[in-house]
Amino acid sequence: MLTSAADKPRSRQQAAHRPEETGKGHLVIDIENISTHYIVDGRAIPALSDVSLRVEKGEIFGIIGVSGAGKSTLVRTLNLLVRPDRGRILVDGVDITALAKRQLQSYRRKTGMIFQHFNLIGAKTVADNIRFPLQLTGEYGKAEMDRRVDELLDLVELSAHRDKYPAQLSGGQKQRVGIARALANDPNLLLCDEATSALDPQTTQSILRLLLDINRRLGLTIVLITHEMDVIRSLCDRVAVLDRGVVVEQGRVVEVLLHPQHALTRALVQESADHPADGNIVDRMRVQGLRGPLVRLTFLGAITYQPVLQRIAAALEVGFNIVDGVVGRIKDTPYGQITVQVLGQLPDLARLENVFGEHSVRCEVLRA
Amino acid sequence: MSPDFLVLFASIGWSDIALATGETLIMVGASLLFTVLFGLPLGIVLFLTSPRQALANAPIYGVLSLLVNLVRSTPFVILLIVLIPVTVTLIGTSIGVPGAIPPLVIGATPFFARLVENVLREVDRGIIEASQAMGATLPQIVFGALLPETLPGLLAAITVTAITLVSYAAMSGVIGGGGLGDLAIRFGYQRFQSEVMVVTVAILLLLVQALQVLGDRLVLHFSHK
Ligand SMILES: Nc1ncnc2c1ncn2[C@@H]1O[C@H](COP(=O)(O)OP(=O)(O)OP(=O)(O)O)[C@@H](O)[C@H]1O
Ligand SMILES: [Mg+2]
């Protein structure tokens, strides 16, 4: 069960590799062609149009989009706070839109949710806020609830604040209470609606670490929405990009971040880059008077740290001049993405692509 | 103090005043109890059936709202007179302390219910949403989240209602309701003993003041903002 965040680095590692063994996360969510609308001034305004997604057990699935894209609406369909007009939401094969009231209530008790503005009950202490979802089930005795509340307080490192009221807590502490409350009934799924948007960067980091830790240790499936690509980058395994109620792109985070297809995705990736590129690299090089082929190389995983360029340069008798690039990590995956000018007499680009491919380095010719 | 002044107050029947004060306290206390008993559920129903709430129901809300407004727009003196037959049917008499209580409750309940509705409306939607997301049933949301969250607001509403009842109770003296109002009318108005009027008003002021202080204390004690 739950233990404090400080101990157990070892079991955390193991859980990361075998989430299925924690006995949790036997859960697959299939969102099938859902649409919803809101009524504004008597007119129906579509909020989601034919959205389909699949969330796998144990993963952190991110949904990103600009304000008003429908992110909150989408995440709220997963516990039917918003009911889709059309389509189905299958959780382990069961269509939750067809559940009777009681069944929906017990499904919701097993689905935690945290909110941008925390939504804690101001009249209850920290401990009583966490106790509330336990009381709702009517399944626990007092001693059991006390024990569970203590465990959860320990998990989110708030034991010292148990008798305070939310108004006496910082934003980060409030969100920790929100997380403890969401985890109280041992959920199978955790929904996060902009969980860190109201927090400063440092607090954001600590909350994100906590979520990642929970995901790994409990094998808990998390669906989170955000408008910040950095949150996706540091936390998510897969991502969907939402634009005006439509999913315009989805896939593994490394894939979507390194090879964004849709214009909106590119813009969001650019925005979060350390040094936003001003325009197209090929144009910039032309302005600089750089001639010869330009290729973009993407390294993913361990290969990032290997001297691949050096080896290939020697083998093919070419030279590489790095003109742009970045090396970093996406969640746990090291990656590098660099643009190089290929130097040498008439280099054979097709061969070059093949050789890079053999080293598992993706090579795209930007200019021959 | 001048001797005249003492003479003036010497003529007051202090035992009558003590009796009347006791009656007023009973009328206010009893009617406050019933007003809260009926008004709180009515206020909750008003809130829940209002647009975009959990039990949103335009016809029910419309009818309840109309009834509430009907009572609230009727001047209390008129209400007192109109309700005499109702009171007689309910408790067999329309005068004295018991006779005053039904009109007081009927007059104050819609007022209090509307205050309750407004207090509940102030609750952040996010709290209701979070409770729903936790799988709370409607009664669990009302009793587990809404009422605890609004306790200070509800106590303030009860205070305002209690103070309103003090003045309503005094007004019920017009139809022979007993208490300080009755005293003021019988001695102060009909027998021109204006000193009785002064003392009565002073006691009423004291009562209102005490209720306000007590209410404010309670509100402060239960708010955690
Ligand atoms: N209760 C509502 N009534 C009417 N329209 C709504 C309601 N909630 C959301 N909308 C509209 O639906 C669209 C999607 O809203 P949603 O809250 O899902 O967006 P979002 O992506 O979460 O935005 P944000 O990042 O600003 O939170 C918006 O155009 C919004 O104005
Ligand atoms: Mg939102």
PDB file of C-alpha atoms in Angstrom, chain A residues 236-343:
ATOM      1  CA  CYS A 236       3.634  12.056 -20.164  1.00  0.00           C
ATOM      2  CA  ASP A 237       4.108   8.886 -22.135  1.00  0.00           C
ATOM      3  CA  ARG A 238       1.622   9.725 -24.841  1.00  0.00           C
ATOM      4  CA  VAL A 239      -0.127  12.908 -25.840  1.00  0.00           C
ATOM      5  CA  ALA A 240      -3.098  14.132 -27.823  1.00  0.00           C
ATOM      6  CA  VAL A 241      -3.278  17.646 -29.228  1.00  0.00           C
ATOM      7  CA  LEU A 242      -6.720  19.192 -29.094  1.00  0.00           C
ATOM      8  CA  ASP A 243      -7.755  22.100 -31.261  1.00  0.00           C
ATOM      9  CA  ARG A 244     -11.283  23.518 -31.165  1.00  0.00           C
ATOM     10  CA  GLY A 245     -12.743  20.233 -29.997  1.00  0.00           C
ATOM     11  CA  VAL A 246     -10.869  18.087 -32.489  1.00  0.00           C
ATOM     12  CA  VAL A 247      -7.873  15.833 -31.842  1.00  0.00           C
ATOM     13  CA  VAL A 248      -5.413  16.966 -34.500  1.00  0.00           C
ATOM     14  CA  GLU A 249      -2.484  14.800 -33.485  1.00  0.00           C
ATOM     15  CA  GLN A 250      -1.698  12.038 -31.038  1.00  0.00           C
ATOM     16  CA  GLY A 251       1.079   9.614 -30.332  1.00  0.00           C
ATOM     17  CA  ARG A 252       4.092   8.912 -28.152  1.00  0.00           C
ATOM     18  CA  VAL A 253       5.420  12.105 -26.623  1.00  0.00           C
ATOM     19  CA  VAL A 254       8.907  11.666 -28.077  1.00  0.00           C
ATOM     20  CA  GLU A 255       7.412  11.203 -31.519  1.00  0.00           C
ATOM     21  CA  VAL A 256       5.021  14.141 -31.300  1.00  0.00           C
ATOM     22  CA  LEU A 257       7.578  16.503 -29.785  1.00  0.00           C
ATOM     23  CA  LEU A 258      10.424  15.641 -32.143  1.00  0.00           C
ATOM     24  CA  HIS A 259       8.343  15.291 -35.289  1.00  0.00           C
ATOM     25  CA  PRO A 260       5.239  17.409 -34.849  1.00  0.00           C
ATOM     26  CA  GLN A 261       2.963  17.159 -37.867  1.00  0.00           C
ATOM     27  CA  HIS A 262       0.198  19.660 -37.229  1.00  0.00           C
ATOM     28  CA  ALA A 263       0.855  23.410 -37.309  1.00  0.00           C
ATOM     29  CA  LEU A 264      -0.604  23.861 -33.812  1.00  0.00           C
ATOM     30  CA  THR A 265       1.632  21.128 -32.405  1.00  0.00           C
ATOM     31  CA  ARG A 266       4.653  22.772 -33.997  1.00  0.00           C
ATOM     32  CA  ALA A 267       3.677  26.090 -32.487  1.00  0.00           C
ATOM     33  CA  LEU A 268       3.237  24.559 -29.034  1.00  0.00           C
ATOM     34  CA  VAL A 269       6.585  22.757 -29.287  1.00  0.00           C
ATOM     35  CA  GLN A 270       8.303  25.920 -30.492  1.00  0.00           C
ATOM     36  CA  GLU A 271       6.823  27.968 -27.676  1.00  0.00           C
ATOM     37  CA  SER A 272       8.275  25.673 -25.057  1.00  0.00           C
ATOM     38  CA  ALA A 273      11.727  25.430 -26.671  1.00  0.00           C
ATOM     39  CA  ASP A 274      14.634  27.061 -24.866  1.00  0.00           C
ATOM     40  CA  HIS A 275      15.447  29.181 -27.861  1.00  0.00           C
ATOM     41  CA  PRO A 276      12.457  29.685 -30.112  1.00  0.00           C
ATOM     42  CA  ALA A 277      13.747  29.390 -33.667  1.00  0.00           C
ATOM     43  CA  ASP A 278      13.038  32.386 -35.816  1.00  0.00           C
ATOM     44  CA  GLY A 279      11.722  30.816 -38.967  1.00  0.00           C
ATOM     45  CA  ASN A 280      12.875  27.927 -41.065  1.00  0.00           C
ATOM     46  CA  ILE A 281      16.432  26.642 -40.580  1.00  0.00           C
ATOM     47  CA  VAL A 282      16.985  26.220 -44.341  1.00  0.00           C
ATOM     48  CA  ASP A 283      16.142  29.882 -44.934  1.00  0.00           C
ATOM     49  CA  ARG A 284      18.359  30.963 -42.112  1.00  0.00           C
ATOM     50  CA  MET A 285      21.310  29.035 -43.548  1.00  0.00           C
ATOM     51  CA  ARG A 286      20.729  30.545 -46.962  1.00  0.00           C
ATOM     52  CA  VAL A 287      20.878  33.980 -45.404  1.00  0.00           C
ATOM     53  CA  GLN A 288      24.106  32.977 -43.704  1.00  0.00           C
ATOM     54  CA  GLY A 289      25.504  31.896 -47.082  1.00  0.00           C
ATOM     55  CA  LEU A 290      25.978  28.289 -46.016  1.00  0.00           C
ATOM     56  CA  ARG A 291      26.017  25.918 -48.970  1.00  0.00           C
ATOM     57  CA  GLY A 292      25.771  22.179 -49.323  1.00  0.00           C
ATOM     58  CA  PRO A 293      23.301  19.593 -47.992  1.00  0.00           C
ATOM     59  CA  LEU A 294      21.493  20.119 -44.694  1.00  0.00           C
ATOM     60  CA  VAL A 295      20.170  17.132 -42.765  1.00  0.00           C
ATOM     61  CA  ARG A 296      18.355  16.852 -39.503  1.00  0.00           C
ATOM     62  CA  LEU A 297      19.338  13.990 -37.239  1.00  0.00           C
ATOM     63  CA  THR A 298      17.223  12.688 -34.370  1.00  0.00           C
ATOM     64  CA  PHE A 299      18.805  10.539 -31.693  1.00  0.00           C
ATOM     65  CA  LEU A 300      16.578   8.730 -29.251  1.00  0.00           C
ATOM     66  CA  GLY A 301      17.585   6.743 -26.201  1.00  0.00           C
ATOM     67  CA  ALA A 302      21.082   5.489 -25.366  1.00  0.00           C
ATOM     68  CA  ILE A 303      22.369   6.216 -28.859  1.00  0.00           C
ATOM     69  CA  THR A 304      22.156   9.918 -27.955  1.00  0.00           C
ATOM     70  CA  TYR A 305      25.353   9.569 -25.957  1.00  0.00           C
ATOM     71  CA  GLN A 306      27.286   7.556 -28.566  1.00  0.00           C
ATOM     72  CA  PRO A 307      29.836   9.181 -30.906  1.00  0.00           C
ATOM     73  CA  VAL A 308      27.786   8.274 -33.954  1.00  0.00           C
ATOM     74  CA  LEU A 309      28.611  11.406 -35.932  1.00  0.00           C
ATOM     75  CA  GLN A 310      32.306  10.824 -35.547  1.00  0.00           C
ATOM     76  CA  ARG A 311      32.059   7.176 -36.628  1.00  0.00           C
ATOM     77  CA  ILE A 312      29.978   7.895 -39.693  1.00  0.00           C
ATOM     78  CA  ALA A 313      32.125  10.846 -40.667  1.00  0.00           C
ATOM     79  CA  ALA A 314      35.155   8.567 -40.642  1.00  0.00           C
ATOM     80  CA  ALA A 315      33.433   5.721 -42.473  1.00  0.00           C
ATOM     81  CA  LEU A 316      31.953   7.848 -45.251  1.00  0.00           C
ATOM     82  CA  GLU A 317      34.764  10.357 -45.414  1.00  0.00           C
ATOM     83  CA  VAL A 318      32.493  13.331 -44.894  1.00  0.00           C
ATOM     84  CA  GLY A 319      32.434  16.108 -42.348  1.00  0.00           C
ATOM     85  CA  PHE A 320      29.570  17.451 -40.268  1.00  0.00           C
ATOM     86  CA  ASN A 321      29.082  21.037 -39.270  1.00  0.00           C
ATOM     87  CA  ILE A 322      26.463  21.376 -36.559  1.00  0.00           C
ATOM     88  CA  VAL A 323      24.371  24.478 -37.242  1.00  0.00           C
ATOM     89  CA  ASP A 324      21.458  23.979 -34.861  1.00  0.00           C
ATOM     90  CA  GLY A 325      20.282  21.521 -32.294  1.00  0.00           C
ATOM     91  CA  VAL A 326      19.411  20.462 -28.840  1.00  0.00           C
ATOM     92  CA  VAL A 327      20.258  17.544 -26.581  1.00  0.00           C
ATOM     93  CA  GLY A 328      18.032  16.787 -23.648  1.00  0.00           C
ATOM     94  CA  ARG A 329      15.515  14.405 -22.126  1.00  0.00           C
ATOM     95  CA  ILE A 330      11.866  13.808 -22.711  1.00  0.00           C
ATOM     96  CA  LYS A 331      10.564  12.206 -19.520  1.00  0.00           C
ATOM     97  CA  ASP A 332      13.214   9.450 -19.118  1.00  0.00           C
ATOM     98  CA  THR A 333      14.316   9.247 -22.705  1.00  0.00           C
ATOM     99  CA  PRO A 334      17.497  11.035 -23.704  1.00  0.00           C
ATOM    100  CA  TYR A 335      17.295  12.579 -27.135  1.00  0.00           C
ATOM    101  CA  GLY A 336      19.223  14.794 -29.437  1.00  0.00           C
ATOM    102  CA  GLN A 337      17.992  16.604 -32.486  1.00  0.00           C
ATOM    103  CA  ILE A 338      20.560  18.438 -34.510  1.00  0.00           C
ATOM    104  CA  THR A 339      20.787  19.996 -37.935  1.00  0.00           C
ATOM    105  CA  VAL A 340      24.099  19.520 -39.682  1.00  0.00           C
ATOM    106  CA  GLN A 341      25.665  20.779 -42.861  1.00  0.00           C
ATOM    107  CA  VAL A 342      27.267  17.835 -44.681  1.00  0.00           C
ATOM    108  CA  LEU A 343      30.764  18.670 -45.874  1.00  0.00           C
TER     109      LEU A 343
END
